[in-house]
Amino acid sequence: MSTDPFISSAIEITDEEMRAIQDAIMKRYGIDFFNYEPKSFKRRLQRIYRKFNFTSSFDLWSRTLKDKDFVHDFINEVSVGLTSLFRDPEFWLTFKGVCKEHFSDQYRINVWHAGCSSGEEIYTSAIVWDDLGFTGKVKSIATDISSNALRAAESGKIVQAKLPEYERNLKLYNQNARLDHFFTEGENEIVFKPKFLEKVTFKNSNLIMEEYGENQYDIIFCRNVLIYFDGPAKEKVIEKIYKALKPGGFFIIGFLDSMLSYLDEEKFEYFDLRQRIFRKR
């Protein structure tokens, strides 16, 4: 028997009801949860029922379609950030080399973290900037659809329990690096030092609905974000990213993103396919 109080007395959700809710989210907001693991998705729907006192799937379905602000609460409960400090250390070593080669002589580097989740990617890149001596010239914007995740990212806080994992990852990137250079330690958490976040702007954003200008960014991270979108939505977001990148700018996706068929080789050079790094032509 489940020990989760949100699940123990929740009403049963059929596959048809789950798909109806996924369809409503997709049609109303362009966010694709159809490929979300079904059992996990149902558990999160049950949590939503309890938290918002829904008595049926119809109540949730109706609220989803009628209340445009509710989607933020929904996403906060359902979305799971695929992130950790120095996730995929080999990528970050490659990324460091790319930045050293292409940006050492550049006065300003503009970066967009699209789907920044709880902030570990931002902290990781800040450590790389510091390693390269780029801290003063990198200006970043970090966006996410989840307001909870965005608040966590902006706080710089990481629970103490993750410290051993993050220390191991950091050593794989640079065996001489020390977390205490970047974090202060509290009772139950570590906190990223504010000086490394001074030039990061945090913004709540829906990738589908917002525009990000033209020729704005040298680097755009969008790692393991587009897995939640269907084909047309992927194409729309990629076009926005293409426009937002400066000529020669780098577009970085995650290892879980299966989207090569959506990247036009006339627009993007496959700069490092192994590490999912692409470059605007």
PDB file of C-alpha atoms in Angstrom:
ATOM      1  CA  MET A   1       0.000   0.000   0.000  1.00  0.00           C
ATOM      2  CA  SER A   2       1.228   3.462  -0.881  1.00  0.00           C
ATOM      3  CA  THR A   3       2.404   5.652   1.995  1.00  0.00           C
ATOM      4  CA  ASP A   4       1.944   8.848  -0.030  1.00  0.00           C
ATOM      5  CA  PRO A   5      -1.080  10.693   1.474  1.00  0.00           C
ATOM      6  CA  PHE A   6      -1.711  12.358  -1.874  1.00  0.00           C
ATOM      7  CA  ILE A   7      -2.213   8.970  -3.521  1.00  0.00           C
ATOM      8  CA  SER A   8      -3.780   6.709  -0.906  1.00  0.00           C
ATOM      9  CA  SER A   9      -7.341   8.019  -1.236  1.00  0.00           C
ATOM     10  CA  ALA A  10      -7.147   9.441  -4.761  1.00  0.00           C
ATOM     11  CA  ILE A  11      -9.732   8.458  -7.316  1.00  0.00           C
ATOM     12  CA  GLU A  12      -8.752   6.080 -10.103  1.00  0.00           C
ATOM     13  CA  ILE A  13      -7.686   7.644 -13.407  1.00  0.00           C
ATOM     14  CA  THR A  14      -8.315   5.709 -16.592  1.00  0.00           C
ATOM     15  CA  ASP A  15      -6.037   5.844 -19.611  1.00  0.00           C
ATOM     16  CA  GLU A  16      -8.792   7.667 -21.521  1.00  0.00           C
ATOM     17  CA  GLU A  17      -9.085  10.331 -18.812  1.00  0.00           C
ATOM     18  CA  MET A  18      -5.325  10.773 -18.717  1.00  0.00           C
ATOM     19  CA  ARG A  19      -5.188  11.232 -22.495  1.00  0.00           C
ATOM     20  CA  ALA A  20      -8.070  13.731 -22.397  1.00  0.00           C
ATOM     21  CA  ILE A  21      -6.130  15.877 -19.911  1.00  0.00           C
ATOM     22  CA  GLN A  22      -2.931  15.582 -21.947  1.00  0.00           C
ATOM     23  CA  ASP A  23      -4.894  16.576 -25.045  1.00  0.00           C
ATOM     24  CA  ALA A  24      -6.382  19.601 -23.276  1.00  0.00           C
ATOM     25  CA  ILE A  25      -2.922  20.801 -22.178  1.00  0.00           C
ATOM     26  CA  MET A  26      -1.548  20.256 -25.667  1.00  0.00           C
ATOM     27  CA  LYS A  27      -4.351  22.082 -27.478  1.00  0.00           C
ATOM     28  CA  ARG A  28      -4.598  24.961 -25.009  1.00  0.00           C
ATOM     29  CA  TYR A  29      -0.912  25.583 -24.305  1.00  0.00           C
ATOM     30  CA  GLY A  30       1.139  23.615 -26.848  1.00  0.00           C
ATOM     31  CA  ILE A  31       2.820  21.548 -24.133  1.00  0.00           C
ATOM     32  CA  ASP A  32       3.180  17.843 -24.887  1.00  0.00           C
ATOM     33  CA  PHE A  33       2.855  15.329 -22.067  1.00  0.00           C
ATOM     34  CA  PHE A  34       1.759  12.418 -24.271  1.00  0.00           C
ATOM     35  CA  ASN A  35       5.169  10.767 -24.011  1.00  0.00           C
ATOM     36  CA  TYR A  36       5.351  11.160 -20.246  1.00  0.00           C
ATOM     37  CA  GLU A  37       5.671   7.810 -18.455  1.00  0.00           C
ATOM     38  CA  PRO A  38       1.979   6.881 -17.824  1.00  0.00           C
ATOM     39  CA  LYS A  39       2.220   5.583 -14.238  1.00  0.00           C
ATOM     40  CA  SER A  40       4.304   8.548 -13.137  1.00  0.00           C
ATOM     41  CA  PHE A  41       1.962  10.984 -14.899  1.00  0.00           C
ATOM     42  CA  LYS A  42      -1.094   9.427 -13.222  1.00  0.00           C
ATOM     43  CA  ARG A  43       0.530   9.699  -9.797  1.00  0.00           C
ATOM     44  CA  ARG A  44       1.103  13.400 -10.351  1.00  0.00           C
ATOM     45  CA  LEU A  45      -2.471  13.862 -11.554  1.00  0.00           C
ATOM     46  CA  GLN A  46      -3.649  12.235  -8.333  1.00  0.00           C
ATOM     47  CA  ARG A  47      -1.567  14.711  -6.345  1.00  0.00           C
ATOM     48  CA  ILE A  48      -3.211  17.534  -8.280  1.00  0.00           C
ATOM     49  CA  TYR A  49      -6.682  16.148  -7.467  1.00  0.00           C
ATOM     50  CA  ARG A  50      -5.893  16.210  -3.770  1.00  0.00           C
ATOM     51  CA  LYS A  51      -4.157  19.588  -3.738  1.00  0.00           C
ATOM     52  CA  PHE A  52      -6.892  21.412  -5.673  1.00  0.00           C
ATOM     53  CA  ASN A  53      -9.860  19.393  -4.374  1.00  0.00           C
ATOM     54  CA  PHE A  54     -10.962  18.030  -7.730  1.00  0.00           C
ATOM     55  CA  THR A  55     -13.542  15.257  -7.510  1.00  0.00           C
ATOM     56  CA  SER A  56     -13.266  14.007 -11.090  1.00  0.00           C
ATOM     57  CA  SER A  57     -11.085  14.104 -14.174  1.00  0.00           C
ATOM     58  CA  PHE A  58     -13.734  16.260 -15.799  1.00  0.00           C
ATOM     59  CA  ASP A  59     -13.174  18.945 -13.125  1.00  0.00           C
ATOM     60  CA  LEU A  60      -9.441  18.993 -13.889  1.00  0.00           C
ATOM     61  CA  TRP A  61     -10.012  18.884 -17.646  1.00  0.00           C
ATOM     62  CA  SER A  62     -12.485  21.776 -17.463  1.00  0.00           C
ATOM     63  CA  ARG A  63     -10.240  23.894 -15.237  1.00  0.00           C
ATOM     64  CA  THR A  64      -7.320  23.277 -17.573  1.00  0.00           C
ATOM     65  CA  LEU A  65      -9.235  24.603 -20.567  1.00  0.00           C
ATOM     66  CA  LYS A  66     -10.997  27.525 -18.868  1.00  0.00           C
ATOM     67  CA  ASP A  67      -8.368  28.912 -16.486  1.00  0.00           C
ATOM     68  CA  LYS A  68      -5.253  29.974 -18.392  1.00  0.00           C
ATOM     69  CA  ASP A  69      -3.377  30.715 -15.159  1.00  0.00           C
ATOM     70  CA  PHE A  70      -3.941  27.220 -13.793  1.00  0.00           C
ATOM     71  CA  VAL A  71      -1.406  25.763 -16.215  1.00  0.00           C
ATOM     72  CA  HIS A  72       1.418  27.142 -14.042  1.00  0.00           C
ATOM     73  CA  ASP A  73       0.131  25.228 -11.016  1.00  0.00           C
ATOM     74  CA  PHE A  74      -0.318  22.168 -13.199  1.00  0.00           C
ATOM     75  CA  ILE A  75       3.225  22.349 -14.567  1.00  0.00           C
ATOM     76  CA  ASN A  76       4.685  22.894 -11.101  1.00  0.00           C
ATOM     77  CA  GLU A  77       3.085  19.643  -9.954  1.00  0.00           C
ATOM     78  CA  VAL A  78       3.744  17.562 -13.065  1.00  0.00           C
ATOM     79  CA  SER A  79       7.088  18.690 -14.462  1.00  0.00           C
ATOM     80  CA  VAL A  80      10.214  16.892 -13.372  1.00  0.00           C
ATOM     81  CA  GLY A  81      13.512  18.699 -13.897  1.00  0.00           C
ATOM     82  CA  LEU A  82      16.151  16.505 -15.543  1.00  0.00           C
ATOM     83  CA  THR A  83      19.090  18.332 -14.043  1.00  0.00           C
ATOM     84  CA  SER A  84      22.027  18.111 -11.686  1.00  0.00           C
ATOM     85  CA  LEU A  85      25.294  19.931 -11.134  1.00  0.00           C
ATOM     86  CA  PHE A  86      27.724  18.958 -13.915  1.00  0.00           C
ATOM     87  CA  ARG A  87      25.295  16.450 -15.356  1.00  0.00           C
ATOM     88  CA  ASP A  88      27.239  14.750 -18.182  1.00  0.00           C
ATOM     89  CA  PRO A  89      30.756  15.969 -17.205  1.00  0.00           C
ATOM     90  CA  GLU A  90      32.145  15.041 -20.646  1.00  0.00           C
ATOM     91  CA  PHE A  91      29.781  17.544 -22.232  1.00  0.00           C
ATOM     92  CA  TRP A  92      30.967  20.336 -19.943  1.00  0.00           C
ATOM     93  CA  LEU A  93      34.607  19.597 -20.729  1.00  0.00           C
ATOM     94  CA  THR A  94      33.795  19.841 -24.437  1.00  0.00           C
ATOM     95  CA  PHE A  95      31.742  22.986 -23.869  1.00  0.00           C
ATOM     96  CA  LYS A  96      34.626  24.613 -22.003  1.00  0.00           C
ATOM     97  CA  GLY A  97      36.919  23.934 -24.951  1.00  0.00           C
ATOM     98  CA  VAL A  98      34.404  25.381 -27.419  1.00  0.00           C
ATOM     99  CA  CYS A  99      34.016  28.567 -25.374  1.00  0.00           C
ATOM    100  CA  LYS A 100      37.766  28.982 -24.934  1.00  0.00           C
ATOM    101  CA  GLU A 101      38.287  28.688 -28.683  1.00  0.00           C
ATOM    102  CA  HIS A 102      35.407  30.884 -29.839  1.00  0.00           C
ATOM    103  CA  PHE A 103      34.793  33.477 -27.113  1.00  0.00           C
ATOM    104  CA  SER A 104      38.131  34.266 -25.440  1.00  0.00           C
ATOM    105  CA  ASP A 105      38.506  37.515 -27.381  1.00  0.00           C
ATOM    106  CA  GLN A 106      34.841  38.527 -27.217  1.00  0.00           C
ATOM    107  CA  TYR A 107      33.945  41.434 -24.932  1.00  0.00           C
ATOM    108  CA  ARG A 108      30.398  40.272 -24.120  1.00  0.00           C
ATOM    109  CA  ILE A 109      28.793  36.808 -24.234  1.00  0.00           C
ATOM    110  CA  ASN A 110      24.996  36.589 -24.142  1.00  0.00           C
ATOM    111  CA  VAL A 111      23.521  33.285 -23.002  1.00  0.00           C
ATOM    112  CA  TRP A 112      19.963  31.964 -22.748  1.00  0.00           C
ATOM    113  CA  HIS A 113      19.121  28.990 -20.541  1.00  0.00           C
ATOM    114  CA  ALA A 114      15.731  27.884 -21.910  1.00  0.00           C
ATOM    115  CA  GLY A 115      14.020  25.567 -19.419  1.00  0.00           C
ATOM    116  CA  CYS A 116      16.482  26.243 -16.607  1.00  0.00           C
ATOM    117  CA  SER A 117      14.578  24.053 -14.117  1.00  0.00           C
ATOM    118  CA  SER A 118      15.914  24.372 -10.547  1.00  0.00           C
ATOM    119  CA  GLY A 119      19.142  26.049 -11.600  1.00  0.00           C
ATOM    120  CA  GLU A 120      21.871  23.427 -11.625  1.00  0.00           C
ATOM    121  CA  GLU A 121      22.687  24.111 -15.278  1.00  0.00           C
ATOM    122  CA  ILE A 122      23.094  27.814 -14.505  1.00  0.00           C
ATOM    123  CA  TYR A 123      25.383  27.078 -11.559  1.00  0.00           C
ATOM    124  CA  THR A 124      27.396  24.629 -13.654  1.00  0.00           C
ATOM    125  CA  SER A 125      27.907  27.088 -16.498  1.00  0.00           C
ATOM    126  CA  ALA A 126      28.865  29.798 -13.966  1.00  0.00           C
ATOM    127  CA  ILE A 127      31.594  27.496 -12.646  1.00  0.00           C
ATOM    128  CA  VAL A 128      32.818  26.980 -16.218  1.00  0.00           C
ATOM    129  CA  TRP A 129      32.794  30.764 -16.807  1.00  0.00           C
ATOM    130  CA  ASP A 130      34.855  31.229 -13.656  1.00  0.00           C
ATOM    131  CA  ASP A 131      37.237  28.487 -14.762  1.00  0.00           C
ATOM    132  CA  LEU A 132      37.748  30.315 -18.083  1.00  0.00           C
ATOM    133  CA  GLY A 133      37.985  33.766 -16.512  1.00  0.00           C
ATOM    134  CA  PHE A 134      34.778  34.801 -18.317  1.00  0.00           C
ATOM    135  CA  THR A 135      32.611  35.646 -15.287  1.00  0.00           C
ATOM    136  CA  GLY A 136      32.612  39.403 -15.844  1.00  0.00           C
ATOM    137  CA  LYS A 137      31.636  39.259 -19.505  1.00  0.00           C
ATOM    138  CA  VAL A 138      28.834  36.670 -19.530  1.00  0.00           C
ATOM    139  CA  LYS A 139      25.261  37.956 -19.288  1.00  0.00           C
ATOM    140  CA  SER A 140      22.547  35.299 -19.024  1.00  0.00           C
ATOM    141  CA  ILE A 141      18.780  34.986 -19.055  1.00  0.00           C
ATOM    142  CA  ALA A 142      17.274  31.891 -17.425  1.00  0.00           C
ATOM    143  CA  THR A 143      13.669  30.980 -18.245  1.00  0.00           C
ATOM    144  CA  ASP A 144      11.280  28.241 -17.203  1.00  0.00           C
ATOM    145  CA  ILE A 145       7.544  27.604 -17.358  1.00  0.00           C
ATOM    146  CA  SER A 146       7.504  26.385 -13.740  1.00  0.00           C
ATOM    147  CA  SER A 147       7.384  29.283 -11.286  1.00  0.00           C
ATOM    148  CA  ASN A 148       8.443  26.946  -8.455  1.00  0.00           C
ATOM    149  CA  ALA A 149      11.498  25.774 -10.375  1.00  0.00           C
ATOM    150  CA  LEU A 150      12.375  29.359 -11.254  1.00  0.00           C
ATOM    151  CA  ARG A 151      12.216  30.469  -7.618  1.00  0.00           C
ATOM    152  CA  ALA A 152      14.462  27.552  -6.663  1.00  0.00           C
ATOM    153  CA  ALA A 153      16.957  28.483  -9.368  1.00  0.00           C
ATOM    154  CA  GLU A 154      17.045  32.127  -8.328  1.00  0.00           C
ATOM    155  CA  SER A 155      17.564  31.213  -4.657  1.00  0.00           C
ATOM    156  CA  GLY A 156      20.775  29.352  -5.433  1.00  0.00           C
ATOM    157  CA  LYS A 157      19.875  26.717  -2.841  1.00  0.00           C
ATOM    158  CA  ILE A 158      20.567  22.998  -3.178  1.00  0.00           C
ATOM    159  CA  VAL A 159      19.620  20.425  -0.568  1.00  0.00           C
ATOM    160  CA  GLN A 160      22.550  19.048   1.405  1.00  0.00           C
ATOM    161  CA  ALA A 161      21.709  15.467   0.421  1.00  0.00           C
ATOM    162  CA  LYS A 162      22.816  16.150  -3.168  1.00  0.00           C
ATOM    163  CA  LEU A 163      26.273  17.335  -2.124  1.00  0.00           C
ATOM    164  CA  PRO A 164      28.127  13.968  -2.486  1.00  0.00           C
ATOM    165  CA  GLU A 165      26.737  13.437  -6.006  1.00  0.00           C
ATOM    166  CA  TYR A 166      27.626  16.970  -7.059  1.00  0.00           C
ATOM    167  CA  GLU A 167      31.129  16.714  -5.647  1.00  0.00           C
ATOM    168  CA  ARG A 168      31.694  13.533  -7.666  1.00  0.00           C
ATOM    169  CA  ASN A 169      30.425  15.210 -10.843  1.00  0.00           C
ATOM    170  CA  LEU A 170      32.614  18.265 -10.261  1.00  0.00           C
ATOM    171  CA  LYS A 171      35.723  16.115  -9.831  1.00  0.00           C
ATOM    172  CA  LEU A 172      34.999  14.404 -13.159  1.00  0.00           C
ATOM    173  CA  TYR A 173      35.012  17.855 -14.755  1.00  0.00           C
ATOM    174  CA  ASN A 174      38.025  19.189 -12.824  1.00  0.00           C
ATOM    175  CA  GLN A 175      39.663  17.123 -10.123  1.00  0.00           C
ATOM    176  CA  ASN A 176      41.191  20.229  -8.538  1.00  0.00           C
ATOM    177  CA  ALA A 177      37.924  22.191  -8.288  1.00  0.00           C
ATOM    178  CA  ARG A 178      36.234  22.714  -4.914  1.00  0.00           C
ATOM    179  CA  LEU A 179      32.534  23.257  -4.307  1.00  0.00           C
ATOM    180  CA  ASP A 180      33.231  25.515  -1.329  1.00  0.00           C
ATOM    181  CA  HIS A 181      34.695  28.090  -3.740  1.00  0.00           C
ATOM    182  CA  PHE A 182      31.203  28.469  -5.221  1.00  0.00           C
ATOM    183  CA  PHE A 183      28.854  27.467  -2.399  1.00  0.00           C
ATOM    184  CA  THR A 184      28.377  28.348   1.231  1.00  0.00           C
ATOM    185  CA  GLU A 185      27.196  25.553   3.479  1.00  0.00           C
ATOM    186  CA  GLY A 186      24.131  25.768   5.697  1.00  0.00           C
ATOM    187  CA  GLU A 187      22.423  23.337   8.052  1.00  0.00           C
ATOM    188  CA  ASN A 188      20.355  21.496   5.451  1.00  0.00           C
ATOM    189  CA  GLU A 189      21.456  23.118   2.204  1.00  0.00           C
ATOM    190  CA  ILE A 190      24.271  24.642   0.236  1.00  0.00           C
ATOM    191  CA  VAL A 191      23.825  28.051  -1.385  1.00  0.00           C
ATOM    192  CA  PHE A 192      25.464  29.257  -4.597  1.00  0.00           C
ATOM    193  CA  LYS A 193      27.360  32.455  -3.874  1.00  0.00           C
ATOM    194  CA  PRO A 194      25.426  35.515  -5.139  1.00  0.00           C
ATOM    195  CA  LYS A 195      28.438  37.008  -6.922  1.00  0.00           C
ATOM    196  CA  PHE A 196      28.222  34.235  -9.518  1.00  0.00           C
ATOM    197  CA  LEU A 197      24.574  35.027 -10.271  1.00  0.00           C
ATOM    198  CA  GLU A 198      24.852  38.809 -10.513  1.00  0.00           C
ATOM    199  CA  LYS A 199      24.484  38.846 -14.300  1.00  0.00           C
ATOM    200  CA  VAL A 200      21.718  36.234 -14.519  1.00  0.00           C
ATOM    201  CA  THR A 201      18.137  37.409 -15.125  1.00  0.00           C
ATOM    202  CA  PHE A 202      15.368  34.946 -14.217  1.00  0.00           C
ATOM    203  CA  LYS A 203      12.064  35.024 -16.087  1.00  0.00           C
ATOM    204  CA  ASN A 204       8.909  32.904 -16.134  1.00  0.00           C
ATOM    205  CA  SER A 205       8.301  31.967 -19.745  1.00  0.00           C
ATOM    206  CA  ASN A 206       6.413  29.650 -22.086  1.00  0.00           C
ATOM    207  CA  LEU A 207       8.665  28.758 -25.013  1.00  0.00           C
ATOM    208  CA  ILE A 208       5.728  28.379 -27.372  1.00  0.00           C
ATOM    209  CA  MET A 209       4.139  31.758 -26.676  1.00  0.00           C
ATOM    210  CA  GLU A 210       7.011  34.209 -26.272  1.00  0.00           C
ATOM    211  CA  GLU A 211       9.427  35.788 -28.730  1.00  0.00           C
ATOM    212  CA  TYR A 212      13.084  36.366 -27.977  1.00  0.00           C
ATOM    213  CA  GLY A 213      14.151  38.794 -30.637  1.00  0.00           C
ATOM    214  CA  GLU A 214      16.681  38.313 -33.408  1.00  0.00           C
ATOM    215  CA  ASN A 215      20.446  37.841 -33.281  1.00  0.00           C
ATOM    216  CA  GLN A 216      20.484  38.230 -29.495  1.00  0.00           C
ATOM    217  CA  TYR A 217      22.430  35.269 -28.112  1.00  0.00           C
ATOM    218  CA  ASP A 218      25.837  33.673 -28.530  1.00  0.00           C
ATOM    219  CA  ILE A 219      24.753  30.464 -26.766  1.00  0.00           C
ATOM    220  CA  ILE A 220      21.323  28.958 -26.169  1.00  0.00           C
ATOM    221  CA  PHE A 221      20.900  25.964 -23.870  1.00  0.00           C
ATOM    222  CA  CYS A 222      17.694  23.981 -24.373  1.00  0.00           C
ATOM    223  CA  ARG A 223      18.650  20.649 -22.837  1.00  0.00           C
ATOM    224  CA  ASN A 224      15.995  17.963 -22.334  1.00  0.00           C
ATOM    225  CA  VAL A 225      13.195  20.509 -22.683  1.00  0.00           C
ATOM    226  CA  LEU A 226      11.774  19.779 -26.115  1.00  0.00           C
ATOM    227  CA  ILE A 227      11.070  16.145 -25.224  1.00  0.00           C
ATOM    228  CA  TYR A 228       7.734  17.440 -23.874  1.00  0.00           C
ATOM    229  CA  PHE A 229       6.683  18.951 -27.217  1.00  0.00           C
ATOM    230  CA  ASP A 230       5.183  17.388 -30.319  1.00  0.00           C
ATOM    231  CA  GLY A 231       6.614  17.848 -33.830  1.00  0.00           C
ATOM    232  CA  PRO A 232       4.941  21.150 -34.798  1.00  0.00           C
ATOM    233  CA  ALA A 233       5.772  22.654 -31.395  1.00  0.00           C
ATOM    234  CA  LYS A 234       9.411  21.545 -31.706  1.00  0.00           C
ATOM    235  CA  GLU A 235       9.603  23.183 -35.116  1.00  0.00           C
ATOM    236  CA  LYS A 236       8.126  26.413 -33.761  1.00  0.00           C
ATOM    237  CA  VAL A 237      10.543  26.591 -30.835  1.00  0.00           C
ATOM    238  CA  ILE A 238      13.556  25.727 -32.978  1.00  0.00           C
ATOM    239  CA  GLU A 239      12.627  28.532 -35.388  1.00  0.00           C
ATOM    240  CA  LYS A 240      12.472  30.968 -32.448  1.00  0.00           C
ATOM    241  CA  ILE A 241      15.860  29.763 -31.252  1.00  0.00           C
ATOM    242  CA  TYR A 242      17.343  30.078 -34.746  1.00  0.00           C
ATOM    243  CA  LYS A 243      16.137  33.676 -34.970  1.00  0.00           C
ATOM    244  CA  ALA A 244      17.363  34.489 -31.467  1.00  0.00           C
ATOM    245  CA  LEU A 245      20.887  33.172 -32.077  1.00  0.00           C
ATOM    246  CA  LYS A 246      23.572  35.396 -33.524  1.00  0.00           C
ATOM    247  CA  PRO A 247      25.187  34.094 -36.726  1.00  0.00           C
ATOM    248  CA  GLY A 248      27.746  31.533 -35.590  1.00  0.00           C
ATOM    249  CA  GLY A 249      25.977  31.138 -32.232  1.00  0.00           C
ATOM    250  CA  PHE A 250      25.713  27.761 -30.508  1.00  0.00           C
ATOM    251  CA  PHE A 251      22.495  25.808 -29.837  1.00  0.00           C
ATOM    252  CA  ILE A 252      22.800  23.027 -27.263  1.00  0.00           C
ATOM    253  CA  ILE A 253      20.225  20.287 -26.693  1.00  0.00           C
ATOM    254  CA  GLY A 254      20.135  17.377 -24.239  1.00  0.00           C
ATOM    255  CA  PHE A 255      21.048  13.746 -24.727  1.00  0.00           C
ATOM    256  CA  LEU A 256      17.387  12.777 -24.280  1.00  0.00           C
ATOM    257  CA  ASP A 257      16.236  15.063 -27.096  1.00  0.00           C
ATOM    258  CA  SER A 258      15.455  13.040 -30.233  1.00  0.00           C
ATOM    259  CA  MET A 259      15.082  15.910 -32.657  1.00  0.00           C
ATOM    260  CA  LEU A 260      17.778  15.779 -35.315  1.00  0.00           C
ATOM    261  CA  SER A 261      15.097  15.442 -37.991  1.00  0.00           C
ATOM    262  CA  TYR A 262      13.811  18.889 -36.958  1.00  0.00           C
ATOM    263  CA  LEU A 263      17.167  20.649 -37.376  1.00  0.00           C
ATOM    264  CA  ASP A 264      17.629  22.010 -40.884  1.00  0.00           C
ATOM    265  CA  GLU A 265      21.252  21.484 -41.921  1.00  0.00           C
ATOM    266  CA  GLU A 266      21.023  24.604 -44.050  1.00  0.00           C
ATOM    267  CA  LYS A 267      20.406  26.577 -40.859  1.00  0.00           C
ATOM    268  CA  PHE A 268      22.433  24.619 -38.309  1.00  0.00           C
ATOM    269  CA  GLU A 269      25.897  23.124 -38.599  1.00  0.00           C
ATOM    270  CA  TYR A 270      26.207  19.814 -36.717  1.00  0.00           C
ATOM    271  CA  PHE A 271      29.164  21.175 -34.776  1.00  0.00           C
ATOM    272  CA  ASP A 272      29.544  18.276 -32.294  1.00  0.00           C
ATOM    273  CA  LEU A 273      26.837  15.670 -32.748  1.00  0.00           C
ATOM    274  CA  ARG A 274      28.115  13.482 -29.894  1.00  0.00           C
ATOM    275  CA  GLN A 275      27.698  16.322 -27.396  1.00  0.00           C
ATOM    276  CA  ARG A 276      24.542  17.714 -29.088  1.00  0.00           C
ATOM    277  CA  ILE A 277      26.140  21.054 -29.966  1.00  0.00           C
ATOM    278  CA  PHE A 278      24.912  22.832 -33.101  1.00  0.00           C
ATOM    279  CA  ARG A 279      25.940  26.117 -34.676  1.00  0.00           C
ATOM    280  CA  LYS A 280      23.854  28.666 -36.564  1.00  0.00           C
ATOM    281  CA  ARG A 281      25.132  29.050 -40.105  1.00  0.00           C
TER     282      ARG A 281
END
